[in-house]
């Protein structure tokens, strides 16, 4: 029998879709939701399920940014054939995304026992939500928001890409939150920071989902819950992406900072009271 049923898969898929690209920690919200539903958050099959349904959210990014992705990949392909094309920003950006993904892959493989063991704790999630909110608030205040997407550099991509490691090691910190905060500190505007976070998430999250697929299928989660959770994640994530890009064009990240603080404190309370463990 699957450790996650179809109803739970729908709920978890919706949670993943809403939170994957918002700077509030999808991993943290999934673990909280799993805990409330009585699902063992540190079970290998559950960890694998969470990684696999991220692919639905990534598919939403691929569809939403299809024209941009085709443009970048086309420039990359032309640059591989023609030296003159290698001066184009899109060609260089494609390589930057590849290079910026390498650090998180290395750390993810090396620290896998920690990530799926001691660090997969709701106590870690609660602390990371609160600490991450402080980092996000400081970044939004420090950043001058003067640089657009065309002004990004190799240094920007590498620093933002490396910041994903924080969310990998400390579920609750938020991959989106870490990458957006780093981009803001580097003086990118909020829309550029958000779009860069999206593009850098494509290889990292897709790779994680494919890598965890065998664990999800082989240790207690059936194919049906995986398919349902991934489909729900895709649909919900598409709407979440559209909303977020419109929101950050006119608002600061303060609403997310406050929300994270509230959830973090509430989670500490639930853990302290024994409601969650």
PDB file of C-alpha atoms in Angstrom:
ATOM      1  CA  UNK A   1       0.000   0.000   0.000  1.00  0.00           C
ATOM      2  CA  UNK A   2       1.275   3.473  -0.899  1.00  0.00           C
ATOM      3  CA  UNK A   3       2.365   5.674   2.019  1.00  0.00           C
ATOM      4  CA  UNK A   4       0.609   8.549   0.196  1.00  0.00           C
ATOM      5  CA  UNK A   5      -2.947   8.122  -1.105  1.00  0.00           C
ATOM      6  CA  UNK A   6      -4.566   9.977  -4.001  1.00  0.00           C
ATOM      7  CA  UNK A   7      -6.301  12.560  -1.814  1.00  0.00           C
ATOM      8  CA  UNK A   8      -3.057  13.373  -0.035  1.00  0.00           C
ATOM      9  CA  UNK A   9      -1.282  13.555  -3.403  1.00  0.00           C
ATOM     10  CA  UNK A  10      -3.758  16.201  -4.587  1.00  0.00           C
ATOM     11  CA  UNK A  11      -3.215  18.298  -1.449  1.00  0.00           C
ATOM     12  CA  UNK A  12       0.572  17.984  -1.613  1.00  0.00           C
ATOM     13  CA  UNK A  13       0.579  18.752  -5.341  1.00  0.00           C
ATOM     14  CA  UNK A  14      -1.407  21.933  -4.717  1.00  0.00           C
ATOM     15  CA  UNK A  15       0.918  22.969  -1.868  1.00  0.00           C
ATOM     16  CA  UNK A  16       3.952  22.339  -4.075  1.00  0.00           C
ATOM     17  CA  UNK A  17       2.464  24.293  -6.969  1.00  0.00           C
ATOM     18  CA  UNK A  18       1.586  27.324  -4.847  1.00  0.00           C
ATOM     19  CA  UNK A  19       4.835  27.494  -2.894  1.00  0.00           C
ATOM     20  CA  UNK A  20       7.603  26.259  -5.224  1.00  0.00           C
ATOM     21  CA  UNK A  21       8.354  29.658  -6.715  1.00  0.00           C
ATOM     22  CA  UNK A  22       7.084  31.902  -3.941  1.00  0.00           C
ATOM     23  CA  UNK A  23       9.880  32.757  -1.476  1.00  0.00           C
ATOM     24  CA  UNK A  24       8.175  30.878   1.361  1.00  0.00           C
ATOM     25  CA  UNK A  25       9.789  27.409   1.071  1.00  0.00           C
ATOM     26  CA  UNK A  26       7.905  24.691  -0.769  1.00  0.00           C
ATOM     27  CA  UNK A  27       9.907  22.013   1.091  1.00  0.00           C
ATOM     28  CA  UNK A  28       8.946  23.538   4.431  1.00  0.00           C
ATOM     29  CA  UNK A  29       5.269  23.744   3.529  1.00  0.00           C
ATOM     30  CA  UNK A  30       5.277  20.186   2.188  1.00  0.00           C
ATOM     31  CA  UNK A  31       6.833  18.868   5.395  1.00  0.00           C
ATOM     32  CA  UNK A  32       4.352  20.806   7.526  1.00  0.00           C
ATOM     33  CA  UNK A  33       1.432  19.507   5.440  1.00  0.00           C
ATOM     34  CA  UNK A  34       2.776  15.949   5.561  1.00  0.00           C
ATOM     35  CA  UNK A  35       3.129  16.204   9.329  1.00  0.00           C
ATOM     36  CA  UNK A  36      -0.440  17.452   9.731  1.00  0.00           C
ATOM     37  CA  UNK A  37      -1.698  14.558   7.596  1.00  0.00           C
ATOM     38  CA  UNK A  38       0.293  12.006   9.593  1.00  0.00           C
ATOM     39  CA  UNK A  39       2.736  11.230   6.787  1.00  0.00           C
ATOM     40  CA  UNK A  40       6.312  10.481   8.001  1.00  0.00           C
ATOM     41  CA  UNK A  41       8.316  13.461   6.723  1.00  0.00           C
ATOM     42  CA  UNK A  42      11.696  11.675   6.869  1.00  0.00           C
ATOM     43  CA  UNK A  43      10.557   8.533   5.012  1.00  0.00           C
ATOM     44  CA  UNK A  44      12.702   8.020   1.877  1.00  0.00           C
ATOM     45  CA  UNK A  45       9.620   7.444  -0.255  1.00  0.00           C
ATOM     46  CA  UNK A  46       8.022  10.681   0.988  1.00  0.00           C
ATOM     47  CA  UNK A  47      11.223  12.668   0.364  1.00  0.00           C
ATOM     48  CA  UNK A  48      11.334  11.156  -3.127  1.00  0.00           C
ATOM     49  CA  UNK A  49       7.671  11.994  -3.748  1.00  0.00           C
ATOM     50  CA  UNK A  50       8.283  15.635  -2.806  1.00  0.00           C
ATOM     51  CA  UNK A  51      11.205  15.845  -5.244  1.00  0.00           C
ATOM     52  CA  UNK A  52       9.304  14.199  -8.084  1.00  0.00           C
ATOM     53  CA  UNK A  53       6.219  16.439  -7.931  1.00  0.00           C
ATOM     54  CA  UNK A  54       8.576  19.420  -8.237  1.00  0.00           C
ATOM     55  CA  UNK A  55       8.931  18.357 -11.867  1.00  0.00           C
ATOM     56  CA  UNK A  56       5.312  19.428 -12.384  1.00  0.00           C
ATOM     57  CA  UNK A  57       6.170  22.905 -11.145  1.00  0.00           C
ATOM     58  CA  UNK A  58       9.256  22.998 -13.372  1.00  0.00           C
ATOM     59  CA  UNK A  59       7.114  21.948 -16.337  1.00  0.00           C
ATOM     60  CA  UNK A  60       4.961  24.989 -15.615  1.00  0.00           C
ATOM     61  CA  UNK A  61       8.083  27.178 -15.852  1.00  0.00           C
ATOM     62  CA  UNK A  62       9.004  25.565 -19.175  1.00  0.00           C
ATOM     63  CA  UNK A  63       5.557  26.304 -20.576  1.00  0.00           C
ATOM     64  CA  UNK A  64       5.293  29.823 -19.130  1.00  0.00           C
ATOM     65  CA  UNK A  65       8.761  30.872 -20.312  1.00  0.00           C
ATOM     66  CA  UNK A  66       8.724  28.770 -23.487  1.00  0.00           C
ATOM     67  CA  UNK A  67       9.603  31.654 -25.834  1.00  0.00           C
ATOM     68  CA  UNK A  68      12.438  32.847 -23.585  1.00  0.00           C
ATOM     69  CA  UNK A  69      13.836  29.333 -23.240  1.00  0.00           C
ATOM     70  CA  UNK A  70      13.712  28.732 -26.998  1.00  0.00           C
ATOM     71  CA  UNK A  71      15.469  32.078 -27.568  1.00  0.00           C
ATOM     72  CA  UNK A  72      18.238  31.258 -25.086  1.00  0.00           C
ATOM     73  CA  UNK A  73      18.747  27.690 -26.333  1.00  0.00           C
ATOM     74  CA  UNK A  74      18.749  28.868 -29.946  1.00  0.00           C
ATOM     75  CA  UNK A  75      21.443  31.434 -29.143  1.00  0.00           C
ATOM     76  CA  UNK A  76      23.423  28.723 -27.332  1.00  0.00           C
ATOM     77  CA  UNK A  77      23.167  26.397 -30.315  1.00  0.00           C
ATOM     78  CA  UNK A  78      24.258  29.125 -32.728  1.00  0.00           C
ATOM     79  CA  UNK A  79      27.178  29.992 -30.460  1.00  0.00           C
ATOM     80  CA  UNK A  80      28.402  26.410 -30.464  1.00  0.00           C
ATOM     81  CA  UNK A  81      28.630  26.566 -34.269  1.00  0.00           C
ATOM     82  CA  UNK A  82      29.633  30.188 -34.852  1.00  0.00           C
ATOM     83  CA  UNK A  83      32.303  32.021 -32.847  1.00  0.00           C
ATOM     84  CA  UNK A  84      30.744  35.421 -33.613  1.00  0.00           C
ATOM     85  CA  UNK A  85      27.501  34.392 -31.921  1.00  0.00           C
ATOM     86  CA  UNK A  86      29.316  33.742 -28.636  1.00  0.00           C
ATOM     87  CA  UNK A  87      29.248  37.438 -27.759  1.00  0.00           C
ATOM     88  CA  UNK A  88      25.458  37.345 -27.537  1.00  0.00           C
ATOM     89  CA  UNK A  89      24.138  37.665 -23.959  1.00  0.00           C
ATOM     90  CA  UNK A  90      21.717  34.746 -24.368  1.00  0.00           C
ATOM     91  CA  UNK A  91      24.549  32.410 -25.398  1.00  0.00           C
ATOM     92  CA  UNK A  92      26.593  33.355 -22.348  1.00  0.00           C
ATOM     93  CA  UNK A  93      23.518  33.166 -20.091  1.00  0.00           C
ATOM     94  CA  UNK A  94      22.881  29.546 -21.138  1.00  0.00           C
ATOM     95  CA  UNK A  95      26.397  28.588 -20.037  1.00  0.00           C
ATOM     96  CA  UNK A  96      26.027  30.554 -16.806  1.00  0.00           C
ATOM     97  CA  UNK A  97      22.940  28.531 -15.874  1.00  0.00           C
ATOM     98  CA  UNK A  98      24.874  25.311 -16.494  1.00  0.00           C
ATOM     99  CA  UNK A  99      27.885  26.433 -14.459  1.00  0.00           C
ATOM    100  CA  UNK A 100      25.713  27.818 -11.652  1.00  0.00           C
ATOM    101  CA  UNK A 101      23.978  24.437 -11.281  1.00  0.00           C
ATOM    102  CA  UNK A 102      27.187  22.471 -10.663  1.00  0.00           C
ATOM    103  CA  UNK A 103      27.705  23.532  -6.996  1.00  0.00           C
ATOM    104  CA  UNK A 104      24.231  22.447  -5.865  1.00  0.00           C
ATOM    105  CA  UNK A 105      24.619  19.103  -7.670  1.00  0.00           C
ATOM    106  CA  UNK A 106      27.919  18.404  -5.899  1.00  0.00           C
ATOM    107  CA  UNK A 107      26.574  19.377  -2.471  1.00  0.00           C
ATOM    108  CA  UNK A 108      23.300  17.540  -3.050  1.00  0.00           C
ATOM    109  CA  UNK A 109      25.069  14.263  -3.792  1.00  0.00           C
ATOM    110  CA  UNK A 110      27.674  14.654  -1.046  1.00  0.00           C
ATOM    111  CA  UNK A 111      25.218  15.676   1.673  1.00  0.00           C
ATOM    112  CA  UNK A 112      22.332  13.373   0.710  1.00  0.00           C
ATOM    113  CA  UNK A 113      22.404  11.403   4.013  1.00  0.00           C
ATOM    114  CA  UNK A 114      22.183  14.641   6.009  1.00  0.00           C
ATOM    115  CA  UNK A 115      19.495  16.139   3.764  1.00  0.00           C
ATOM    116  CA  UNK A 116      17.295  13.065   4.066  1.00  0.00           C
ATOM    117  CA  UNK A 117      18.179  12.487   7.726  1.00  0.00           C
ATOM    118  CA  UNK A 118      18.852  15.036  10.503  1.00  0.00           C
ATOM    119  CA  UNK A 119      18.157  18.077   8.300  1.00  0.00           C
ATOM    120  CA  UNK A 120      14.727  16.738   7.271  1.00  0.00           C
ATOM    121  CA  UNK A 121      13.336  17.928  10.589  1.00  0.00           C
ATOM    122  CA  UNK A 122      10.410  20.246  11.216  1.00  0.00           C
ATOM    123  CA  UNK A 123      12.520  22.006  13.849  1.00  0.00           C
ATOM    124  CA  UNK A 124      15.029  22.846  11.108  1.00  0.00           C
ATOM    125  CA  UNK A 125      12.172  24.002   8.870  1.00  0.00           C
ATOM    126  CA  UNK A 126      10.813  26.347  11.556  1.00  0.00           C
ATOM    127  CA  UNK A 127      14.216  27.885  12.296  1.00  0.00           C
ATOM    128  CA  UNK A 128      15.038  28.232   8.587  1.00  0.00           C
ATOM    129  CA  UNK A 129      11.730  29.968   7.863  1.00  0.00           C
ATOM    130  CA  UNK A 130      12.479  32.616  10.485  1.00  0.00           C
ATOM    131  CA  UNK A 131      16.166  33.096   9.638  1.00  0.00           C
ATOM    132  CA  UNK A 132      15.389  33.180   5.918  1.00  0.00           C
ATOM    133  CA  UNK A 133      12.749  35.863   6.430  1.00  0.00           C
ATOM    134  CA  UNK A 134      15.361  38.058   8.107  1.00  0.00           C
ATOM    135  CA  UNK A 135      17.761  37.564   5.208  1.00  0.00           C
ATOM    136  CA  UNK A 136      15.028  38.397   2.693  1.00  0.00           C
ATOM    137  CA  UNK A 137      14.006  41.573   4.525  1.00  0.00           C
ATOM    138  CA  UNK A 138      17.631  42.738   4.758  1.00  0.00           C
ATOM    139  CA  UNK A 139      18.253  41.982   1.071  1.00  0.00           C
ATOM    140  CA  UNK A 140      15.174  43.908  -0.022  1.00  0.00           C
ATOM    141  CA  UNK A 141      16.279  46.892   2.069  1.00  0.00           C
ATOM    142  CA  UNK A 142      19.928  46.758   0.960  1.00  0.00           C
ATOM    143  CA  UNK A 143      19.324  46.243  -2.742  1.00  0.00           C
ATOM    144  CA  UNK A 144      19.210  49.284  -4.979  1.00  0.00           C
ATOM    145  CA  UNK A 145      16.993  47.550  -7.576  1.00  0.00           C
ATOM    146  CA  UNK A 146      18.794  49.311 -10.423  1.00  0.00           C
ATOM    147  CA  UNK A 147      19.879  46.423 -12.669  1.00  0.00           C
ATOM    148  CA  UNK A 148      17.647  44.572 -15.120  1.00  0.00           C
ATOM    149  CA  UNK A 149      17.838  41.091 -16.606  1.00  0.00           C
ATOM    150  CA  UNK A 150      20.122  42.164 -19.469  1.00  0.00           C
ATOM    151  CA  UNK A 151      22.621  43.476 -16.912  1.00  0.00           C
ATOM    152  CA  UNK A 152      23.223  40.093 -15.268  1.00  0.00           C
ATOM    153  CA  UNK A 153      26.760  38.708 -15.319  1.00  0.00           C
ATOM    154  CA  UNK A 154      28.572  35.410 -14.779  1.00  0.00           C
ATOM    155  CA  UNK A 155      29.319  36.492 -11.209  1.00  0.00           C
ATOM    156  CA  UNK A 156      25.610  37.140 -10.575  1.00  0.00           C
ATOM    157  CA  UNK A 157      24.606  33.738 -11.913  1.00  0.00           C
ATOM    158  CA  UNK A 158      27.239  31.884  -9.883  1.00  0.00           C
ATOM    159  CA  UNK A 159      26.467  33.653  -6.607  1.00  0.00           C
ATOM    160  CA  UNK A 160      22.719  33.231  -7.048  1.00  0.00           C
ATOM    161  CA  UNK A 161      23.169  29.604  -8.132  1.00  0.00           C
ATOM    162  CA  UNK A 162      25.333  28.809  -5.103  1.00  0.00           C
ATOM    163  CA  UNK A 163      22.734  30.342  -2.800  1.00  0.00           C
ATOM    164  CA  UNK A 164      20.406  27.447  -3.692  1.00  0.00           C
ATOM    165  CA  UNK A 165      22.584  25.292  -1.437  1.00  0.00           C
ATOM    166  CA  UNK A 166      21.120  27.073   1.611  1.00  0.00           C
ATOM    167  CA  UNK A 167      17.655  25.779   0.784  1.00  0.00           C
ATOM    168  CA  UNK A 168      19.020  22.322  -0.015  1.00  0.00           C
ATOM    169  CA  UNK A 169      20.660  21.988   3.400  1.00  0.00           C
ATOM    170  CA  UNK A 170      18.059  23.891   5.423  1.00  0.00           C
ATOM    171  CA  UNK A 171      14.504  23.075   4.282  1.00  0.00           C
ATOM    172  CA  UNK A 172      12.440  26.097   5.160  1.00  0.00           C
ATOM    173  CA  UNK A 173      15.027  28.615   3.962  1.00  0.00           C
ATOM    174  CA  UNK A 174      13.435  28.486   0.485  1.00  0.00           C
ATOM    175  CA  UNK A 175      15.297  28.096  -2.798  1.00  0.00           C
ATOM    176  CA  UNK A 176      13.338  30.984  -4.287  1.00  0.00           C
ATOM    177  CA  UNK A 177      13.902  33.078  -1.185  1.00  0.00           C
ATOM    178  CA  UNK A 178      17.652  32.405  -1.160  1.00  0.00           C
ATOM    179  CA  UNK A 179      18.128  33.103  -4.865  1.00  0.00           C
ATOM    180  CA  UNK A 180      15.933  36.202  -4.927  1.00  0.00           C
ATOM    181  CA  UNK A 181      17.607  37.600  -1.797  1.00  0.00           C
ATOM    182  CA  UNK A 182      21.061  37.089  -3.286  1.00  0.00           C
ATOM    183  CA  UNK A 183      20.011  38.723  -6.541  1.00  0.00           C
ATOM    184  CA  UNK A 184      18.579  41.706  -4.653  1.00  0.00           C
ATOM    185  CA  UNK A 185      21.831  42.120  -2.710  1.00  0.00           C
ATOM    186  CA  UNK A 186      23.568  42.236  -6.107  1.00  0.00           C
ATOM    187  CA  UNK A 187      21.273  45.186  -6.972  1.00  0.00           C
ATOM    188  CA  UNK A 188      19.051  43.401  -9.501  1.00  0.00           C
ATOM    189  CA  UNK A 189      15.495  44.699  -9.561  1.00  0.00           C
ATOM    190  CA  UNK A 190      12.750  42.478  -8.175  1.00  0.00           C
ATOM    191  CA  UNK A 191      11.469  41.245 -11.553  1.00  0.00           C
ATOM    192  CA  UNK A 192      14.997  40.414 -12.782  1.00  0.00           C
ATOM    193  CA  UNK A 193      15.737  38.651  -9.474  1.00  0.00           C
ATOM    194  CA  UNK A 194      12.556  36.606  -9.771  1.00  0.00           C
ATOM    195  CA  UNK A 195      13.141  35.618 -13.407  1.00  0.00           C
ATOM    196  CA  UNK A 196      16.750  34.645 -12.676  1.00  0.00           C
ATOM    197  CA  UNK A 197      15.488  32.464  -9.825  1.00  0.00           C
ATOM    198  CA  UNK A 198      13.102  30.730 -12.231  1.00  0.00           C
ATOM    199  CA  UNK A 199      15.746  29.991 -14.864  1.00  0.00           C
ATOM    200  CA  UNK A 200      18.304  28.715 -12.353  1.00  0.00           C
ATOM    201  CA  UNK A 201      15.682  26.435 -10.815  1.00  0.00           C
ATOM    202  CA  UNK A 202      14.964  24.563 -14.049  1.00  0.00           C
ATOM    203  CA  UNK A 203      18.037  22.256 -14.179  1.00  0.00           C
ATOM    204  CA  UNK A 204      18.439  21.931 -10.409  1.00  0.00           C
ATOM    205  CA  UNK A 205      14.853  20.932  -9.637  1.00  0.00           C
ATOM    206  CA  UNK A 206      14.409  18.784 -12.749  1.00  0.00           C
ATOM    207  CA  UNK A 207      17.587  16.875 -11.930  1.00  0.00           C
ATOM    208  CA  UNK A 208      16.496  16.374  -8.315  1.00  0.00           C
ATOM    209  CA  UNK A 209      13.103  15.053  -9.391  1.00  0.00           C
ATOM    210  CA  UNK A 210      14.539  12.567 -11.876  1.00  0.00           C
ATOM    211  CA  UNK A 211      17.200  11.435  -9.398  1.00  0.00           C
ATOM    212  CA  UNK A 212      14.618  10.761  -6.674  1.00  0.00           C
ATOM    213  CA  UNK A 213      12.141   8.995  -8.980  1.00  0.00           C
ATOM    214  CA  UNK A 214      13.543   5.540  -8.274  1.00  0.00           C
ATOM    215  CA  UNK A 215      13.230   6.036  -4.502  1.00  0.00           C
ATOM    216  CA  UNK A 216       9.680   7.330  -4.780  1.00  0.00           C
ATOM    217  CA  UNK A 217       8.556   4.384  -6.910  1.00  0.00           C
ATOM    218  CA  UNK A 218      10.611   1.711  -5.175  1.00  0.00           C
ATOM    219  CA  UNK A 219       9.946   2.380  -1.504  1.00  0.00           C
ATOM    220  CA  UNK A 220       6.267   2.907  -0.941  1.00  0.00           C
ATOM    221  CA  UNK A 221       4.683   5.508  -3.267  1.00  0.00           C
ATOM    222  CA  UNK A 222       2.614   4.168  -6.143  1.00  0.00           C
ATOM    223  CA  UNK A 223       2.643   5.529  -9.684  1.00  0.00           C
ATOM    224  CA  UNK A 224      -0.905   6.936  -9.424  1.00  0.00           C
ATOM    225  CA  UNK A 225      -0.205   9.329  -6.512  1.00  0.00           C
ATOM    226  CA  UNK A 226       2.995  10.463  -8.243  1.00  0.00           C
ATOM    227  CA  UNK A 227       1.181  11.250 -11.498  1.00  0.00           C
ATOM    228  CA  UNK A 228      -1.715  13.002  -9.749  1.00  0.00           C
ATOM    229  CA  UNK A 229       0.566  15.049  -7.492  1.00  0.00           C
ATOM    230  CA  UNK A 230       2.738  16.098 -10.430  1.00  0.00           C
ATOM    231  CA  UNK A 231      -0.233  17.141 -12.593  1.00  0.00           C
ATOM    232  CA  UNK A 232      -1.816  19.172  -9.801  1.00  0.00           C
ATOM    233  CA  UNK A 233       1.554  20.788  -9.112  1.00  0.00           C
ATOM    234  CA  UNK A 234       1.856  21.806 -12.780  1.00  0.00           C
ATOM    235  CA  UNK A 235      -1.563  23.450 -12.997  1.00  0.00           C
ATOM    236  CA  UNK A 236      -1.292  25.321  -9.708  1.00  0.00           C
ATOM    237  CA  UNK A 237       2.338  26.382 -10.302  1.00  0.00           C
ATOM    238  CA  UNK A 238       1.473  27.953 -13.656  1.00  0.00           C
ATOM    239  CA  UNK A 239      -1.014  30.277 -11.990  1.00  0.00           C
ATOM    240  CA  UNK A 240       1.431  30.970  -9.156  1.00  0.00           C
ATOM    241  CA  UNK A 241       4.178  32.048 -11.579  1.00  0.00           C
ATOM    242  CA  UNK A 242       1.885  34.471 -13.401  1.00  0.00           C
ATOM    243  CA  UNK A 243       0.715  35.997 -10.126  1.00  0.00           C
ATOM    244  CA  UNK A 244       4.217  36.335  -8.643  1.00  0.00           C
ATOM    245  CA  UNK A 245       5.676  38.199 -11.623  1.00  0.00           C
ATOM    246  CA  UNK A 246       2.830  40.713 -11.509  1.00  0.00           C
ATOM    247  CA  UNK A 247       3.149  41.081  -7.731  1.00  0.00           C
ATOM    248  CA  UNK A 248       6.907  41.748  -7.575  1.00  0.00           C
ATOM    249  CA  UNK A 249       6.638  44.375 -10.326  1.00  0.00           C
ATOM    250  CA  UNK A 250       4.734  46.645  -7.914  1.00  0.00           C
ATOM    251  CA  UNK A 251       5.381  45.399  -4.377  1.00  0.00           C
ATOM    252  CA  UNK A 252       8.254  44.669  -2.002  1.00  0.00           C
ATOM    253  CA  UNK A 253       8.858  41.254  -0.425  1.00  0.00           C
ATOM    254  CA  UNK A 254       7.590  42.403   2.982  1.00  0.00           C
ATOM    255  CA  UNK A 255       4.382  40.371   2.725  1.00  0.00           C
ATOM    256  CA  UNK A 256       6.407  37.184   2.280  1.00  0.00           C
ATOM    257  CA  UNK A 257       8.710  38.136   5.157  1.00  0.00           C
ATOM    258  CA  UNK A 258       5.765  38.559   7.531  1.00  0.00           C
ATOM    259  CA  UNK A 259       4.088  35.359   6.322  1.00  0.00           C
ATOM    260  CA  UNK A 260       7.282  33.336   6.847  1.00  0.00           C
ATOM    261  CA  UNK A 261       7.706  34.707  10.372  1.00  0.00           C
ATOM    262  CA  UNK A 262       4.128  33.812  11.280  1.00  0.00           C
ATOM    263  CA  UNK A 263       4.430  30.278   9.878  1.00  0.00           C
ATOM    264  CA  UNK A 264       7.819  29.736  11.525  1.00  0.00           C
ATOM    265  CA  UNK A 265       6.623  30.842  14.961  1.00  0.00           C
ATOM    266  CA  UNK A 266       3.394  28.839  14.603  1.00  0.00           C
ATOM    267  CA  UNK A 267       5.393  25.745  13.641  1.00  0.00           C
ATOM    268  CA  UNK A 268       7.615  26.116  16.702  1.00  0.00           C
ATOM    269  CA  UNK A 269       4.434  26.326  18.769  1.00  0.00           C
ATOM    270  CA  UNK A 270       2.939  23.184  17.224  1.00  0.00           C
ATOM    271  CA  UNK A 271       6.162  21.280  17.736  1.00  0.00           C
ATOM    272  CA  UNK A 272       6.527  22.488  21.304  1.00  0.00           C
ATOM    273  CA  UNK A 273       2.931  21.502  22.099  1.00  0.00           C
ATOM    274  CA  UNK A 274       3.444  18.043  20.601  1.00  0.00           C
ATOM    275  CA  UNK A 275       0.839  18.526  17.854  1.00  0.00           C
ATOM    276  CA  UNK A 276       3.593  17.848  15.314  1.00  0.00           C
ATOM    277  CA  UNK A 277       6.736  15.823  15.863  1.00  0.00           C
TER     278      UNK A 277
END
